[in-house]
Coordinates of C-alpha atoms (C1' of nucleotides) in Angstrom, one line a residue:
Chain A
M1 CA 0.2 0.2 -0.3
G2 CA 3.0 2.7 -0.4
R3 CA 0.6 5.4 -1.4
K4 CA -3.4 6.3 -1.8
V5 CA -5.1 4.5 -4.8
I6 CA -6.7 7.6 -7.1
R7 CA -8.3 5.6 -9.6
S8 CA -12.0 7.5 -9.5
E9 CA -13.4 5.7 -7.3
S10 CA -14.0 3.5 -9.9
T11 CA -16.7 4.5 -11.6
T12 CA -18.0 1.2 -12.4
K13 CA -19.1 0.7 -8.3
A14 CA -20.8 3.9 -8.0
Q15 CA -23.2 2.7 -11.5
I16 CA -23.8 0.0 -10.2
L17 CA -24.8 1.1 -7.0
D18 CA -27.0 3.8 -8.9
A19 CA -28.8 1.5 -11.0
A20 CA -30.0 -0.8 -8.1
I21 CA -31.6 2.3 -6.6
R22 CA -32.9 2.5 -9.7
L23 CA -33.8 -0.7 -10.2
F24 CA -34.7 -2.3 -6.9
G25 CA -36.7 1.2 -6.1
N26 CA -38.9 0.8 -9.9
R27 CA -39.8 -3.1 -8.5
S28 CA -38.1 -5.2 -5.8
F29 CA -35.0 -7.2 -4.5
D30 CA -36.0 -10.3 -5.9
A31 CA -38.0 -8.5 -8.8
V32 CA -34.7 -7.3 -10.1
S33 CA -31.5 -9.5 -11.1
I34 CA -28.3 -9.3 -11.0
R35 CA -28.0 -9.8 -15.2
D36 CA -31.1 -6.4 -14.7
I37 CA -28.6 -4.3 -13.2
T38 CA -25.2 -4.7 -14.8
S39 CA -26.8 -4.0 -17.9
E40 CA -28.5 -1.0 -16.3
A41 CA -24.7 0.3 -15.5
K42 CA -23.2 -1.4 -18.6
A43 CA -21.1 -3.4 -16.4
N44 CA -20.3 -6.4 -16.5
L45 CA -21.7 -9.4 -15.7
G46 CA -19.3 -10.2 -12.6
A47 CA -18.9 -6.6 -11.3
V48 CA -20.8 -6.6 -8.9
N49 CA -19.9 -9.6 -7.6
Y50 CA -16.7 -7.8 -7.9
H51 CA -17.8 -4.9 -5.9
F52 CA -20.0 -5.8 -3.5
S53 CA -20.0 -10.0 -2.8
S54 CA -22.9 -10.9 -3.6
K55 CA -26.8 -9.5 -4.3
L56 CA -27.3 -9.4 -0.6
N57 CA -24.6 -7.3 0.2
L58 CA -25.1 -4.6 -1.9
I59 CA -28.8 -4.0 -1.4
R60 CA -27.5 -3.7 2.3
E61 CA -25.5 -0.7 0.7
V62 CA -28.2 1.0 -1.0
L63 CA -29.8 1.1 1.4
R64 CA -27.0 2.4 3.5
T65 CA -26.1 4.8 1.0
L66 CA -29.6 6.3 0.9
A67 CA -30.5 6.0 5.1
T68 CA -27.4 8.1 6.2
P69 CA -28.2 11.6 4.7
I70 CA -31.5 11.4 6.6
N71 CA -30.6 10.2 9.4
E72 CA -28.2 13.2 9.7
A73 CA -29.5 16.0 7.5
R74 CA -32.3 15.0 10.5
L75 CA -28.9 14.6 14.0
T76 CA -28.2 17.5 12.0
S77 CA -30.9 20.2 12.0
L78 CA -31.6 18.7 15.7
N79 CA -29.1 19.6 17.0
A80 CA -28.5 23.7 15.3
Y81 CA -32.4 23.8 17.1
E82 CA -31.1 22.2 20.7
T83 CA -28.0 24.8 20.4
L84 CA -29.9 27.3 19.2
L85 CA -32.4 27.1 22.4
N86 CA -29.9 27.0 24.5
G87 CA -31.6 24.7 27.3
G88 CA -34.5 26.1 26.8
R89 CA -37.9 23.9 26.1
P90 CA -38.4 23.5 22.7
D91 CA -41.5 23.8 20.8
L92 CA -42.9 20.2 19.7
E93 CA -44.3 21.3 16.2
T94 CA -40.3 22.6 15.2
L95 CA -39.1 19.2 16.8
I96 CA -41.9 17.2 14.8
R97 CA -41.0 19.3 11.5
I98 CA -37.4 18.5 12.0
L99 CA -38.0 15.3 11.9
V100 CA -40.3 14.6 9.1
E101 CA -39.0 17.1 6.1
P102 CA -36.2 15.7 5.6
F103 CA -37.2 12.1 4.4
V104 CA -40.3 14.0 2.5
R105 CA -38.5 16.2 1.4
L106 CA -36.1 13.9 -0.5
S107 CA -38.7 12.0 -0.9
K108 CA -40.0 14.4 -3.9
D109 CA -37.1 15.0 -5.2
R110 CA -37.2 13.9 -8.4
S111 CA -34.0 14.9 -9.2
G112 CA -32.3 12.7 -6.9
P113 CA -32.1 9.5 -5.5
G114 CA -34.5 10.0 -3.0
I115 CA -37.6 8.6 -5.0
Y116 CA -36.3 5.7 -4.6
Y117 CA -36.3 5.7 -0.5
P118 CA -39.9 5.4 1.0
R119 CA -40.1 1.6 -1.2
L120 CA -36.5 0.6 -0.7
M121 CA -37.8 1.4 3.6
M122 CA -41.2 -0.6 3.3
L123 CA -39.6 -3.3 1.4
A124 CA -36.6 -3.4 3.8
R125 CA -39.8 -3.3 6.6
A126 CA -41.7 -6.0 5.4
L127 CA -39.5 -8.7 4.4
P128 CA -38.2 -10.9 7.0
G129 CA -34.7 -11.5 8.3
D130 CA -32.2 -8.9 9.1
L131 CA -31.9 -7.5 5.9
I132 CA -30.9 -3.7 7.2
G133 CA -28.3 -4.8 8.7
S134 CA -28.0 -4.1 12.8
Y135 CA -25.6 -0.5 11.9
L136 CA -28.5 1.2 10.3
S137 CA -30.4 0.1 13.2
E138 CA -28.4 1.1 16.1
Q139 CA -28.0 4.3 13.3
H140 CA -31.7 4.9 13.0
D141 CA -32.0 3.8 16.8
A142 CA -30.0 6.8 18.2
M143 CA -31.5 9.2 15.9
A144 CA -34.8 7.8 17.1
R145 CA -34.3 8.0 20.4
Q146 CA -32.8 12.0 21.0
F147 CA -36.0 12.7 18.8
V148 CA -37.4 11.5 21.9
K149 CA -36.2 12.6 24.7
A150 CA -36.2 17.1 22.6
I151 CA -40.0 15.3 22.5
G152 CA -40.0 14.7 25.9
R153 CA -39.1 18.1 26.7
A154 CA -41.5 19.8 24.8
L155 CA -44.7 17.7 26.7
P156 CA -43.4 17.5 29.9
N157 CA -46.1 16.2 31.8
L158 CA -45.7 12.7 28.9
D159 CA -44.1 9.7 30.3
E160 CA -41.4 8.1 28.0
E161 CA -43.0 5.2 26.7
E162 CA -46.2 7.3 25.8
I163 CA -43.3 9.1 24.0
F164 CA -41.8 6.2 22.6
W165 CA -45.4 4.9 21.2
R166 CA -46.2 8.2 19.4
Y167 CA -42.8 7.9 17.9
D168 CA -43.8 5.2 15.9
F169 CA -47.2 6.5 15.3
T170 CA -45.2 9.6 14.1
I171 CA -43.0 6.7 12.3
G172 CA -45.4 5.0 10.5
S173 CA -48.1 7.9 8.7
T174 CA -44.8 9.3 7.5
L175 CA -43.7 6.1 6.2
N176 CA -47.1 5.1 4.6
I177 CA -47.8 9.0 3.3
V178 CA -44.7 9.0 1.3
G179 CA -44.5 5.4 -0.2
D180 CA -47.9 6.4 -1.1
A181 CA -47.2 9.1 -4.1
Y182 CA -44.9 8.8 -7.5
R183 CA -46.4 5.2 -8.5
S184 CA -49.2 4.2 -6.9
Y185 CA -51.1 7.0 -5.6
R186 CA -53.8 5.2 -3.6
L187 CA -54.7 8.8 -1.0
K188 CA -55.0 10.4 -3.9
R189 CA -57.6 8.1 -5.6
L190 CA -58.9 7.5 -2.5
S191 CA -60.2 11.1 -1.7
A192 CA -61.3 11.5 -5.4
G193 CA -58.1 14.2 -6.2
Q194 CA -59.1 15.9 -3.7
C195 CA -55.3 15.1 -1.8
D196 CA -52.1 16.0 -3.6
T197 CA -49.6 13.6 -2.4
D198 CA -47.2 15.3 -5.0
D199 CA -47.3 18.6 -2.8
A200 CA -44.0 18.0 -0.5
D201 CA -44.5 21.5 1.4
R202 CA -48.8 20.4 2.4
I203 CA -47.2 16.5 3.1
I204 CA -44.9 18.0 5.7
D205 CA -47.4 20.8 6.5
E206 CA -50.6 17.6 7.6
L207 CA -48.2 15.8 8.7
V208 CA -47.2 18.7 11.4
A209 CA -50.6 19.1 13.0
F210 CA -51.3 15.9 12.7
V211 CA -48.3 14.7 14.5
S212 CA -48.7 17.6 16.4
A213 CA -51.5 17.4 18.2
G214 CA -51.4 13.7 18.7
M215 CA -48.7 14.2 20.6
R216 CA -50.2 16.7 22.9
G217 CA -53.3 14.5 23.2
A218 CA -53.5 12.8 26.5
A219 CA -52.7 9.7 27.4
P220 CA -54.6 6.5 27.6
A221 CA -56.1 5.3 30.8
R222 CA -54.1 2.0 32.0
R223 CA -55.6 -1.0 32.4
K224 CA -54.4 -4.1 34.1
K225 CA -52.7 -6.2 32.4
P226 CA -54.6 -9.4 32.9
K227 CA -50.7 -10.7 31.7
M228 CA -52.1 -14.3 30.1
A229 CA -49.9 -17.9 29.6
R230 CA -48.1 -17.1 27.3
A231 CA -49.0 -19.3 24.0
T232 CA -45.8 -21.9 22.6
A233 CA -44.3 -19.4 20.7
A234 CA -42.2 -20.7 17.6
K235 CA -43.6 -23.6 15.4
N236 CA -42.1 -22.1 12.5
G237 CA -40.1 -24.9 10.8
E238 CA -38.5 -23.3 7.8
R239 CA -35.6 -23.8 6.3
R240 CA -34.9 -21.8 2.9
T241 CA -31.5 -22.4 0.8
A242 CA -32.1 -20.6 -1.9
T243 CA -31.0 -17.8 -2.5
R244 CA -33.3 -15.0 -2.2
V245 CA -33.0 -11.9 -0.5
H246 CA -35.0 -13.1 2.6
A247 CA -32.5 -16.5 4.0
K248 CA -30.9 -15.0 7.2
Q249 CA -33.1 -14.9 10.1
A250 CA -31.0 -17.7 11.4
A251 CA -31.1 -16.4 15.4
E252 CA -34.2 -14.2 15.9
Chain B
M1 CA -74.2 -28.9 -13.7
G2 CA -76.9 -31.1 -13.1
R3 CA -76.6 -30.6 -8.5
K4 CA -74.8 -28.6 -6.2
V5 CA -71.0 -30.7 -5.6
I6 CA -70.4 -30.9 -2.0
R7 CA -67.0 -32.8 -2.2
S8 CA -66.0 -30.7 1.0
E9 CA -64.7 -27.8 -0.9
S10 CA -62.0 -30.0 -1.4
T11 CA -59.9 -29.6 1.5
T12 CA -56.5 -29.7 -1.1
K13 CA -57.5 -25.8 -1.8
A14 CA -58.6 -24.9 1.9
Q15 CA -54.8 -26.7 3.3
I16 CA -53.5 -25.7 0.4
L17 CA -54.8 -21.5 0.8
D18 CA -53.5 -21.7 5.3
A19 CA -49.5 -22.9 4.6
A20 CA -49.9 -20.6 1.1
I21 CA -50.6 -17.6 4.3
R22 CA -48.4 -19.3 7.0
L23 CA -45.3 -19.5 4.7
F24 CA -46.5 -16.0 3.0
G25 CA -46.3 -14.5 6.3
N26 CA -43.3 -15.6 8.0
R27 CA -40.9 -15.2 4.7
S28 CA -42.6 -13.3 1.5
F29 CA -43.9 -14.2 -1.7
D30 CA -41.0 -14.7 -3.5
A31 CA -38.9 -16.2 -0.9
V32 CA -41.8 -19.1 -0.6
S33 CA -42.1 -21.1 -4.2
I34 CA -45.4 -24.0 -5.3
R35 CA -43.2 -26.6 -3.3
D36 CA -42.5 -24.9 -0.4
I37 CA -46.6 -24.5 -0.2
T38 CA -46.8 -27.5 -1.2
S39 CA -45.3 -30.0 0.7
E40 CA -46.6 -28.0 3.4
A41 CA -49.6 -28.6 2.6
K42 CA -49.2 -32.2 2.1
A43 CA -50.4 -31.5 -1.2
N44 CA -48.8 -32.7 -5.1
L45 CA -46.5 -30.2 -6.9
G46 CA -49.1 -29.2 -9.4
A47 CA -52.2 -28.7 -7.2
V48 CA -51.9 -25.1 -6.8
N49 CA -52.0 -24.4 -10.6
Y50 CA -55.2 -26.9 -10.8
H51 CA -56.9 -24.7 -7.6
F52 CA -55.5 -21.6 -8.3
S53 CA -54.0 -21.6 -11.8
S54 CA -51.1 -20.0 -10.8
K55 CA -49.0 -18.4 -8.3
L56 CA -49.7 -14.6 -8.5
N57 CA -54.0 -15.6 -8.3
L58 CA -52.8 -17.5 -5.2
I59 CA -51.4 -14.9 -3.7
R60 CA -54.2 -12.8 -5.1
E61 CA -56.6 -15.4 -2.9
V62 CA -54.0 -14.9 -0.2
L63 CA -54.7 -11.4 0.7
R64 CA -58.4 -11.4 -0.3
T65 CA -58.9 -14.4 2.4
L66 CA -57.5 -12.3 5.5
A67 CA -58.3 -8.5 4.0
T68 CA -62.5 -9.0 3.3
P69 CA -63.2 -9.9 7.2
I70 CA -61.7 -7.5 8.8
N71 CA -62.6 -5.1 6.4
E72 CA -66.6 -6.0 6.9
A73 CA -66.2 -6.4 10.4
R74 CA -65.0 -2.7 10.9
L75 CA -68.3 -2.0 8.2
T76 CA -70.6 -4.2 10.5
S77 CA -69.5 -2.1 13.5
L78 CA -69.7 0.8 12.6
N79 CA -73.3 0.4 11.0
A80 CA -74.1 -1.2 14.2
Y81 CA -72.8 2.3 16.4
E82 CA -74.7 4.1 13.5
T83 CA -77.8 3.3 13.3
L84 CA -77.5 3.0 17.7
L85 CA -76.9 7.2 17.2
N86 CA -80.0 7.5 15.2
G87 CA -78.9 10.6 13.5
G88 CA -76.5 12.4 16.2
R89 CA -73.7 13.5 16.0
P90 CA -70.9 10.2 16.6
D91 CA -68.3 10.7 19.3
L92 CA -64.6 10.6 17.2
E93 CA -62.7 8.3 20.0
T94 CA -65.4 5.8 19.3
L95 CA -64.9 5.8 15.7
I96 CA -61.3 5.4 15.9
R97 CA -61.5 2.5 18.2
I98 CA -64.1 0.7 16.3
L99 CA -61.6 1.9 13.0
V100 CA -59.0 0.6 14.0
E101 CA -60.1 -2.7 16.7
P102 CA -60.6 -5.1 14.1
F103 CA -57.0 -5.0 12.8
V104 CA -54.9 -4.8 15.8
R105 CA -57.0 -7.9 17.3
L106 CA -56.6 -10.3 13.9
S107 CA -53.8 -9.8 14.2
K108 CA -52.6 -10.0 17.7
D109 CA -54.8 -13.4 17.6
R110 CA -52.1 -16.7 17.8
S111 CA -54.5 -18.9 17.2
G112 CA -55.5 -17.8 13.8
P113 CA -54.1 -16.8 10.5
G114 CA -54.4 -13.0 11.7
I115 CA -50.7 -12.3 12.4
Y116 CA -49.9 -13.3 9.0
Y117 CA -51.7 -10.2 7.8
P118 CA -49.9 -6.9 8.8
R119 CA -46.3 -8.1 7.2
L120 CA -48.8 -9.7 4.1
M121 CA -50.2 -6.3 3.8
M122 CA -47.0 -4.6 3.9
L123 CA -45.0 -6.7 1.6
A124 CA -48.3 -6.1 -0.7
R125 CA -48.5 -1.9 -0.2
A126 CA -44.1 -1.8 -1.1
L127 CA -44.8 -4.7 -4.2
P128 CA -45.4 -2.7 -7.4
G129 CA -48.0 -3.7 -9.9
D130 CA -51.2 -4.4 -8.7
L131 CA -50.8 -7.2 -6.2
I132 CA -54.7 -6.8 -4.6
G133 CA -56.2 -6.4 -6.9
S134 CA -58.9 -3.8 -7.7
Y135 CA -61.6 -5.9 -6.0
L136 CA -59.5 -5.0 -3.1
S137 CA -59.5 -1.5 -4.0
E138 CA -63.0 -1.5 -3.6
Q139 CA -63.5 -2.6 -1.3
H140 CA -60.9 -0.5 1.1
D141 CA -62.1 2.1 -1.0
A142 CA -65.5 2.0 0.0
M143 CA -65.3 0.7 4.2
A144 CA -62.5 4.0 4.4
R145 CA -65.1 6.5 2.4
Q146 CA -67.8 5.3 5.1
F147 CA -65.4 6.3 7.8
V148 CA -64.3 9.9 6.3
K149 CA -67.9 10.3 6.5
A150 CA -68.5 9.5 10.0
I151 CA -65.6 11.5 11.3
G152 CA -66.6 14.3 9.5
R153 CA -70.1 13.5 11.3
A154 CA -68.1 14.3 14.0
L155 CA -65.5 16.1 13.6
P156 CA -68.4 20.1 11.2
N157 CA -65.1 22.3 12.2
L158 CA -63.0 20.1 9.2
D159 CA -63.5 20.0 5.7
E160 CA -63.8 16.6 3.9
E161 CA -59.5 16.8 2.5
E162 CA -58.4 17.2 6.2
I163 CA -60.4 14.5 7.4
F164 CA -58.6 12.3 4.1
W165 CA -55.0 13.2 4.7
R166 CA -55.5 12.4 8.8
Y167 CA -57.3 8.8 7.4
D168 CA -54.6 7.9 5.9
F169 CA -52.0 8.6 9.2
T170 CA -54.1 6.8 10.9
I171 CA -53.3 3.8 9.1
G172 CA -50.0 4.8 8.8
S173 CA -49.9 4.1 12.6
T174 CA -52.3 1.8 12.8
L175 CA -50.1 -0.7 10.0
N176 CA -47.0 0.5 11.0
I177 CA -47.3 -1.0 15.1
V178 CA -49.4 -3.6 14.2
G179 CA -45.9 -5.4 11.5
D180 CA -44.0 -4.5 14.5
A181 CA -44.1 -7.1 16.4
Y182 CA -44.1 -10.8 15.8
R183 CA -41.0 -11.3 15.2
S184 CA -38.3 -7.7 14.3
Y185 CA -39.6 -6.2 17.7
R186 CA -38.0 -2.8 16.7
L187 CA -40.1 -0.7 18.6
K188 CA -39.8 -2.9 22.0
R189 CA -36.0 -2.7 21.4
L190 CA -35.8 1.2 20.4
S191 CA -37.8 2.2 23.8
A192 CA -35.8 -0.4 25.4
G193 CA -38.4 -2.8 27.0
Q194 CA -40.9 -0.7 27.9
C195 CA -43.1 -0.6 25.1
D196 CA -44.9 -4.3 24.9
T197 CA -45.8 -4.8 21.5
D198 CA -47.6 -7.9 22.2
D199 CA -50.7 -6.1 24.1
A200 CA -53.1 -6.3 21.8
D201 CA -55.5 -3.9 24.2
R202 CA -52.1 -1.0 25.1
I203 CA -51.6 -0.9 21.7
I204 CA -55.7 0.1 20.3
D205 CA -55.6 2.8 23.5
E206 CA -52.7 3.8 21.9
L207 CA -53.6 4.9 19.1
V208 CA -57.1 5.7 19.9
A209 CA -55.6 8.6 22.0
F210 CA -52.4 9.6 19.1
V211 CA -54.9 9.3 16.2
S212 CA -58.1 11.0 17.7
A213 CA -55.6 14.2 19.0
G214 CA -54.6 14.2 16.0
M215 CA -57.7 14.0 13.9
R216 CA -59.0 17.0 16.8
G217 CA -55.8 19.3 15.8
A218 CA -56.6 22.4 14.0
A219 CA -55.7 21.8 10.5
P220 CA -53.0 23.2 8.7
A221 CA -51.8 26.7 7.2
R222 CA -52.6 26.1 3.7
R223 CA -49.9 28.6 1.5
K224 CA -50.2 29.2 -1.6
K225 CA -48.9 26.9 -5.0
P226 CA -46.0 27.9 -6.4
K227 CA -47.4 24.9 -8.8
M228 CA -44.1 24.8 -11.0
A229 CA -44.3 23.3 -14.1
R230 CA -44.0 19.7 -14.3
A231 CA -40.8 17.8 -14.3
T232 CA -40.1 15.0 -17.2
A233 CA -41.9 12.6 -16.2
A234 CA -41.3 8.8 -17.2
K235 CA -38.0 7.6 -18.2
N236 CA -38.6 3.9 -17.0
G237 CA -38.4 1.1 -19.7
E238 CA -38.0 -1.3 -17.9
R239 CA -39.4 -5.1 -18.8
R240 CA -39.8 -8.1 -17.0
T241 CA -40.5 -11.2 -18.1
A242 CA -39.8 -13.6 -15.3
T243 CA -42.9 -15.2 -13.9
R244 CA -42.3 -12.8 -10.4
V245 CA -44.7 -11.9 -8.9
H246 CA -43.7 -7.7 -9.3
A247 CA -44.2 -8.3 -13.3
K248 CA -47.6 -6.5 -14.2
Q249 CA -47.4 -3.1 -14.5
A250 CA -48.4 -2.8 -18.4
A251 CA -49.8 -0.7 -18.2
E252 CA -48.8 2.6 -15.7
Chain C
dG1 C1' -72.1 -51.0 -11.9
dA2 C1' -71.2 -47.3 -15.7
dC3 C1' -69.8 -43.6 -17.1
dA4 C1' -68.1 -38.9 -17.3
dA5 C1' -66.2 -35.2 -14.2
dA6 C1' -63.6 -33.8 -11.1
dT7 C1' -59.1 -34.1 -9.0
dT8 C1' -54.6 -35.8 -7.9
dG9 C1' -50.0 -37.5 -9.3
dA10 C1' -45.0 -38.1 -10.9
dT11 C1' -42.5 -35.7 -14.1
dA12 C1' -39.9 -33.0 -18.0
dC13 C1' -39.7 -28.4 -20.2
dA14 C1' -37.6 -24.7 -20.1
dT15 C1' -35.4 -21.0 -18.2
dA16 C1' -33.8 -17.3 -15.0
dC17 C1' -30.9 -16.7 -11.0
dG18 C1' -26.6 -15.4 -8.6
dT19 C1' -22.3 -17.1 -8.0
dT20 C1' -17.6 -18.7 -10.0
dT21 C1' -13.7 -19.5 -12.8
dG22 C1' -9.9 -18.1 -14.6
dA23 C1' -8.3 -15.6 -18.9
dC24 C1' -7.3 -10.9 -20.3
dT25 C1' -6.6 -4.9 -19.7
dG26 C1' -4.7 -1.8 -17.5
dT27 C1' -2.2 1.3 -15.2
dA28 C1' 0.8 2.5 -11.3
dT29 C1' 5.3 1.0 -9.2
dC30 C1' 10.2 1.1 -8.8
Chain D
dG1 C1' 10.0 -2.1 -19.4
dA2 C1' 9.2 -5.8 -15.8
dT3 C1' 6.8 -6.7 -12.2
dA4 C1' 2.3 -6.4 -9.6
dC5 C1' -2.3 -5.8 -9.1
dA6 C1' -6.9 -3.7 -9.0
dG7 C1' -10.2 -4.3 -12.9
dT8 C1' -12.5 -6.2 -16.9
dC9 C1' -15.1 -9.7 -19.5
dA10 C1' -17.7 -13.7 -21.8
dA11 C1' -18.4 -18.0 -19.6
dA12 C1' -19.1 -21.7 -17.1
dC13 C1' -22.0 -24.3 -13.2
dG14 C1' -25.4 -26.7 -10.5
dT15 C1' -29.8 -25.3 -9.5
dA16 C1' -34.9 -23.6 -8.2
dT17 C1' -38.3 -22.1 -10.4
dG18 C1' -43.5 -21.7 -11.8
dT19 C1' -46.3 -24.1 -15.4
dA20 C1' -47.3 -28.3 -18.5
dT21 C1' -48.5 -32.7 -19.5
dC22 C1' -50.8 -36.5 -19.3
dA23 C1' -51.5 -41.0 -17.0
dA24 C1' -53.9 -43.0 -12.4
dT25 C1' -57.5 -42.3 -9.6
dT26 C1' -61.5 -40.9 -6.8
dT27 C1' -65.6 -39.0 -6.8
dG28 C1' -70.2 -37.6 -8.3
dT29 C1' -74.5 -38.9 -10.6
dC30 C1' -77.3 -41.8 -13.1

DNA sequence: GACAAATTGATACATACGTTTGACTGTATC
DNA sequence: GATACAGTCAAACGTATGTATCAATTTGTC
């Protein structure tokens, strides 16, 4: 390793990643073959395995490529806001906006690869096995916990568990609305065109209004838990040898 | 067709459907082969194509089998509540509970096939192409519109568009939390065990509190839409010949 | 019990897949 | 200009897939 190798970071690798994002985002992981990708990227069939070692690894790289900037944007904004506050109580609407805006905006920007992120995210969530990888989970969890803490400071009357529930609801709402447009237009159809699901600003405003109000709602009365006997758990003895995306749930 | 054929509705067909629900729910559509299904169902390989004509059709049948009772339960409850009201203004919390409860409860009932529904639903949403089929979309849309109408009666100050947005957020929150548990336990991990995502009653209570409060929130201020020029739309010339689940987006 | 239809069963087919291999090419380093 | 090596390329391997075929068997009807 005499000197740092430049060699333009092997443009083939970048082209493959680009093509993979585009194709995976338009179809799904299983529906896109390595041949599709290398053909779209004008690369050789072997290139994927050479640069990424396997398809599963390519998928992880794709997810990482898209998820990291969003989470970083969220954290950067949150940190900036908190230093600005200088210990004061944060404004809930502002927090929600910071949480929600990067995702929505990136996913509506047709000039970048962000449009593909919602579907990939939904796929990664829907498919079994640890597709995302622990690194991304930890990255997201750290970000999430910081937001939960901040929201807790904005709503001192809610205990932390409550906020965790509502954080999850927030992510669910966001993912659902953002994954809707650009192809399916479920909500637009349902509402007979009333809801313009392409308008990023509108989506953000609606999300902020709904989620903030939801967060401020009174916590539900807690019931006693009857805590019934645990049902016999696992009864799934399924194996998979194929090289499908899902095969690896090993120890779950 | 001289007389009605009984023949116990060909138990093989039912066994295949059962096995398919279980296997698809534990893995995903592409990761489960017809051979996996017929083997699990103790049926012959040809049986799937005989009874369901194709794998894609089997998938649609699976989704229909699980979705229909939930939507019907929702509508039955809603109708019962509305006749009970006899024209009076409905209670928002009650409406949300009616909307949310059947799904949550079914998906937590380990004795039935409902546990598999969330993942299948998420998969069907994440995958491209009209996987669900127009019949199911229409069934769901009719149900949704009736709820939107009812919620509009409970919140006369919100216009319908607003309610449509928030209905979508509600579904997103529900789907996200219900698809979480039974395997991944994302929220339980994130909250360090604070949130018990197996407790159906708790989930329902949290959802009702959050969503009701969100629904009651003030509508966001509407901005002027700059309405910029439409970006050149389609640039996707991708074909698929394989028999993967997704292949058919024909005219999009 | 005979007939026809419905269902099951074993096998074959064609193909698409992820990955591997090994030769080849360009380029940086000395 | 020789050496080393990162990258590219074409071809092949082994396997898993959905579906089709057609004979065997079961079932319902008369």
